[in-house]
Amino acid sequence: MPKPFETMGTKRPLLKRPRCFLQVLLSGAALGLIGCTLSTSILAATLDETLRAAMLVDKALRSAEANKEAARENIGIARSRLLPQLNFQGYKQKLNQTTTQNTSLGPQSNTFQGESYTYSLSLRQSLIRPRDLAGYAMGQQQALYGELKYESAKSDLWNRAASAWLDVLAAQASKDLYENAIKTISESATQERKRFEKGDGTKDSMIEAQAQLTQAKAMLADAQLTLQAKLLSYELLSGVKQSNWTQQVLPDESKVRIDADLKDLILQRIKLQAPEILAAKAAEQVNALRVSQSMYDHFPTLDLVASANRAQNDTTNTLGYQYQNQQVGVQLNVPLFAGGGLEATRRQAVYSYDASVADRESLEYRVEIQFENDWATQAGYYERTLAARGLMLSAQEQKKAALMGVNMGLRTWSDVSNAELLLARRASDLIGIQTNLYKIQSRILSLLPSNDEAWQAWVNVLDLASQK
């Protein structure tokens, strides 16, 4: 069971109240998420368990992880160009050679047979290689890019898994809602039939009550099919199979709310830590290093070279000889003209860099627009939940009034059924609005890395608030 929420780095509770308030420190400030009652045992999977399970089976995340590891190898590839290069080359063969010389006595032929071999061990160590140094820095940026894309994929997975989990809770709540409604509507249809049989009721009231029962059964069947579909989607995404979700409820909107005063703080945190934005910056840096590389192509390079050779009969002039050579020196390479290819490569790198800058700026703009729209949407959904809850309470009072009217002989059981159906529809509307509210909150958090404190805080609050 999670411990009561505490301020980060201390053991002091945030607020000593029966209802706990969660605050996550964000760069010295607090991201307020309203907490809830502490937990009891849970039969169905919690949101935290769902997220952990989904990370083990999701194919998109597995692909991102493989790409991350592949990008990390760029560091080793680039580093290898700066480290010593040691090579061995050798061959051995049977040599059969005949030479003919024209003399005053006529052609004179000599035949030579023997083994011919050459073994060579060479060492090359770069001393001045500006292009390869830039390549090593670029390899590090490429590895960073892979890491950030993986973090982005993980945040996206958490968003999808949270949506699937919420969909199951919402579908379960809707099914329970219509199951309870049918009990009342079925009783109303029975009472109307009995009244008609006794001569107290009318045929049209009896038929209307039966029609209301049929409508309620159709709504229940739709809710059951929706629950089955949501469960299947959830199981495919998370790999978790749960049959009993009756111990969890869709959380109350008052217990899962982001403080409106923290909008600017959250946006600033997104701008600084959003994996997609950081990945775009890494891609921009990679292209900047490519520009440097293309400019360094015009620079001279200097290498230390050393070799040791051992050979026998490897040329016509060394027939019958065995010899060994050792050489040490430096090799200087000065590019002079490559047909214009180096300059074309430089221009191409500059254009690619300009494009990456524009891509990064465009992404920052899109992320900010998405945040602004989602923030406004979630704020609007929260207000709509309050209105929907008010309408539901009104429908509950209408049902009570209809039941009292039946007891006093002023209402029919059809009126009770109508009130029950109205209550079910309004409660269903509230469930839909609540679900959309939490999904928008998850979408806002998906702009942050999954290891951000706000993610885990939101998950903990949902898990606690969803327990009966």
PDB file of C-alpha atoms in Angstrom, residues 30-145:
ATOM      1  CA  ALA A  30       4.243  22.465  -6.631  1.00  0.00           C
ATOM      2  CA  LEU A  31       2.083  20.708  -9.191  1.00  0.00           C
ATOM      3  CA  GLY A  32      -1.134  20.216  -7.234  1.00  0.00           C
ATOM      4  CA  LEU A  33      -3.140  17.099  -7.868  1.00  0.00           C
ATOM      5  CA  ILE A  34      -5.950  16.541  -5.432  1.00  0.00           C
ATOM      6  CA  GLY A  35      -5.562  13.220  -3.636  1.00  0.00           C
ATOM      7  CA  CYS A  36      -8.011  10.837  -2.099  1.00  0.00           C
ATOM      8  CA  THR A  37      -8.663   8.162   0.490  1.00  0.00           C
ATOM      9  CA  LEU A  38      -5.989   5.557   1.169  1.00  0.00           C
ATOM     10  CA  SER A  39      -6.183   2.123  -0.336  1.00  0.00           C
ATOM     11  CA  THR A  40      -7.644  -1.286   0.277  1.00  0.00           C
ATOM     12  CA  SER A  41      -6.980  -4.426  -1.727  1.00  0.00           C
ATOM     13  CA  ILE A  42      -7.578  -4.297  -5.479  1.00  0.00           C
ATOM     14  CA  LEU A  43      -8.693  -7.279  -7.496  1.00  0.00           C
ATOM     15  CA  ALA A  44      -8.379  -5.721 -10.930  1.00  0.00           C
ATOM     16  CA  ALA A  45      -5.138  -4.304 -12.288  1.00  0.00           C
ATOM     17  CA  THR A  46      -4.182  -0.860 -11.056  1.00  0.00           C
ATOM     18  CA  LEU A  47      -3.098   1.790 -13.495  1.00  0.00           C
ATOM     19  CA  ASP A  48       0.491   1.494 -12.270  1.00  0.00           C
ATOM     20  CA  GLU A  49       0.442  -2.283 -12.860  1.00  0.00           C
ATOM     21  CA  THR A  50      -1.085  -1.699 -16.280  1.00  0.00           C
ATOM     22  CA  LEU A  51       1.691   0.671 -17.305  1.00  0.00           C
ATOM     23  CA  ARG A  52       4.438  -1.697 -16.139  1.00  0.00           C
ATOM     24  CA  ALA A  53       2.840  -4.644 -17.911  1.00  0.00           C
ATOM     25  CA  ALA A  54       2.324  -2.723 -21.163  1.00  0.00           C
ATOM     26  CA  MET A  55       6.022  -1.817 -21.255  1.00  0.00           C
ATOM     27  CA  LEU A  56       6.871  -5.518 -21.420  1.00  0.00           C
ATOM     28  CA  VAL A  57       4.675  -6.381 -24.405  1.00  0.00           C
ATOM     29  CA  ASP A  58       4.227  -3.261 -26.523  1.00  0.00           C
ATOM     30  CA  LYS A  59       5.715  -3.704 -29.992  1.00  0.00           C
ATOM     31  CA  ALA A  60       6.158   0.021 -30.658  1.00  0.00           C
ATOM     32  CA  LEU A  61       8.174   0.438 -27.462  1.00  0.00           C
ATOM     33  CA  ARG A  62      10.256  -2.622 -28.321  1.00  0.00           C
ATOM     34  CA  SER A  63      11.031  -1.068 -31.700  1.00  0.00           C
ATOM     35  CA  ALA A  64      12.000   2.229 -30.066  1.00  0.00           C
ATOM     36  CA  GLU A  65      14.261   0.384 -27.629  1.00  0.00           C
ATOM     37  CA  ALA A  66      16.002  -1.482 -30.458  1.00  0.00           C
ATOM     38  CA  ASN A  67      16.476   1.800 -32.335  1.00  0.00           C
ATOM     39  CA  LYS A  68      17.891   3.330 -29.151  1.00  0.00           C
ATOM     40  CA  GLU A  69      20.459   0.560 -28.834  1.00  0.00           C
ATOM     41  CA  ALA A  70      21.315   0.846 -32.528  1.00  0.00           C
ATOM     42  CA  ALA A  71      21.833   4.605 -32.178  1.00  0.00           C
ATOM     43  CA  ARG A  72      24.090   4.048 -29.182  1.00  0.00           C
ATOM     44  CA  GLU A  73      26.463   2.016 -31.340  1.00  0.00           C
ATOM     45  CA  ASN A  74      27.225   5.189 -33.312  1.00  0.00           C
ATOM     46  CA  ILE A  75      29.511   6.190 -30.439  1.00  0.00           C
ATOM     47  CA  GLY A  76      31.614   3.050 -30.811  1.00  0.00           C
ATOM     48  CA  ILE A  77      31.713   3.391 -34.587  1.00  0.00           C
ATOM     49  CA  ALA A  78      32.887   7.006 -34.394  1.00  0.00           C
ATOM     50  CA  ARG A  79      35.374   6.279 -31.602  1.00  0.00           C
ATOM     51  CA  SER A  80      36.966   3.499 -33.640  1.00  0.00           C
ATOM     52  CA  ARG A  81      38.137   6.020 -36.237  1.00  0.00           C
ATOM     53  CA  LEU A  82      40.212   7.764 -33.563  1.00  0.00           C
ATOM     54  CA  LEU A  83      41.737   4.611 -32.069  1.00  0.00           C
ATOM     55  CA  PRO A  84      44.710   2.664 -33.464  1.00  0.00           C
ATOM     56  CA  GLN A  85      43.977   0.564 -36.551  1.00  0.00           C
ATOM     57  CA  LEU A  86      45.956  -2.680 -36.592  1.00  0.00           C
ATOM     58  CA  ASN A  87      45.827  -4.899 -39.673  1.00  0.00           C
ATOM     59  CA  PHE A  88      47.482  -8.116 -40.726  1.00  0.00           C
ATOM     60  CA  GLN A  89      47.762  -9.252 -44.325  1.00  0.00           C
ATOM     61  CA  GLY A  90      49.472 -12.322 -45.692  1.00  0.00           C
ATOM     62  CA  TYR A  91      49.588 -14.737 -48.580  1.00  0.00           C
ATOM     63  CA  LYS A  92      51.486 -17.868 -49.451  1.00  0.00           C
ATOM     64  CA  GLN A  93      51.687 -19.578 -52.817  1.00  0.00           C
ATOM     65  CA  LYS A  94      53.693 -21.970 -54.994  1.00  0.00           C
ATOM     66  CA  LEU A  95      55.921 -20.074 -57.401  1.00  0.00           C
ATOM     67  CA  ASN A  96      56.905 -21.612 -60.757  1.00  0.00           C
ATOM     68  CA  GLN A  97      58.700 -19.120 -62.977  1.00  0.00           C
ATOM     69  CA  THR A  98      60.588 -19.504 -66.311  1.00  0.00           C
ATOM     70  CA  THR A  99      62.693 -16.654 -67.688  1.00  0.00           C
ATOM     71  CA  THR A 100      64.124 -16.580 -71.243  1.00  0.00           C
ATOM     72  CA  GLN A 101      67.004 -14.386 -72.364  1.00  0.00           C
ATOM     73  CA  ASN A 102      68.141 -13.907 -75.993  1.00  0.00           C
ATOM     74  CA  THR A 103      71.915 -14.227 -76.284  1.00  0.00           C
ATOM     75  CA  SER A 104      74.437 -14.606 -79.104  1.00  0.00           C
ATOM     76  CA  LEU A 105      74.189 -18.305 -78.542  1.00  0.00           C
ATOM     77  CA  GLY A 106      70.440 -18.197 -78.841  1.00  0.00           C
ATOM     78  CA  PRO A 107      67.655 -18.110 -76.273  1.00  0.00           C
ATOM     79  CA  GLN A 108      68.687 -19.202 -72.797  1.00  0.00           C
ATOM     80  CA  SER A 109      65.941 -20.338 -70.372  1.00  0.00           C
ATOM     81  CA  ASN A 110      66.059 -20.576 -66.589  1.00  0.00           C
ATOM     82  CA  THR A 111      63.379 -22.145 -64.456  1.00  0.00           C
ATOM     83  CA  PHE A 112      62.729 -21.370 -60.784  1.00  0.00           C
ATOM     84  CA  GLN A 113      60.429 -23.258 -58.460  1.00  0.00           C
ATOM     85  CA  GLY A 114      59.780 -22.458 -54.817  1.00  0.00           C
ATOM     86  CA  GLU A 115      57.408 -20.967 -52.276  1.00  0.00           C
ATOM     87  CA  SER A 116      56.469 -17.327 -52.269  1.00  0.00           C
ATOM     88  CA  TYR A 117      54.922 -15.590 -49.251  1.00  0.00           C
ATOM     89  CA  THR A 118      54.416 -12.148 -47.767  1.00  0.00           C
ATOM     90  CA  TYR A 119      53.270 -11.315 -44.210  1.00  0.00           C
ATOM     91  CA  SER A 120      52.586  -7.729 -43.263  1.00  0.00           C
ATOM     92  CA  LEU A 121      51.528  -6.178 -39.950  1.00  0.00           C
ATOM     93  CA  SER A 122      50.559  -2.500 -40.141  1.00  0.00           C
ATOM     94  CA  LEU A 123      49.543   0.069 -37.541  1.00  0.00           C
ATOM     95  CA  ARG A 124      47.818   3.393 -38.220  1.00  0.00           C
ATOM     96  CA  GLN A 125      47.054   5.953 -35.501  1.00  0.00           C
ATOM     97  CA  SER A 126      45.307   9.174 -36.377  1.00  0.00           C
ATOM     98  CA  LEU A 127      47.068  12.271 -35.056  1.00  0.00           C
ATOM     99  CA  ILE A 128      45.149  15.118 -36.641  1.00  0.00           C
ATOM    100  CA  ARG A 129      41.656  14.161 -37.862  1.00  0.00           C
ATOM    101  CA  PRO A 130      39.211  17.074 -37.414  1.00  0.00           C
ATOM    102  CA  ARG A 131      36.472  15.293 -39.355  1.00  0.00           C
ATOM    103  CA  ASP A 132      36.602  12.183 -37.181  1.00  0.00           C
ATOM    104  CA  LEU A 133      36.574  14.250 -33.995  1.00  0.00           C
ATOM    105  CA  ALA A 134      33.368  15.906 -35.176  1.00  0.00           C
ATOM    106  CA  GLY A 135      32.061  12.449 -36.054  1.00  0.00           C
ATOM    107  CA  TYR A 136      32.616  11.259 -32.483  1.00  0.00           C
ATOM    108  CA  ALA A 137      30.613  14.216 -31.120  1.00  0.00           C
ATOM    109  CA  MET A 138      27.940  13.477 -33.691  1.00  0.00           C
ATOM    110  CA  GLY A 139      27.810   9.836 -32.579  1.00  0.00           C
ATOM    111  CA  GLN A 140      27.109  10.981 -29.039  1.00  0.00           C
ATOM    112  CA  GLN A 141      24.283  13.209 -30.245  1.00  0.00           C
ATOM    113  CA  GLN A 142      22.828  10.371 -32.314  1.00  0.00           C
ATOM    114  CA  ALA A 143      22.855   8.138 -29.242  1.00  0.00           C
ATOM    115  CA  LEU A 144      21.126  10.896 -27.270  1.00  0.00           C
ATOM    116  CA  TYR A 145      18.536  11.215 -30.030  1.00  0.00           C
TER     117      TYR A 145
END
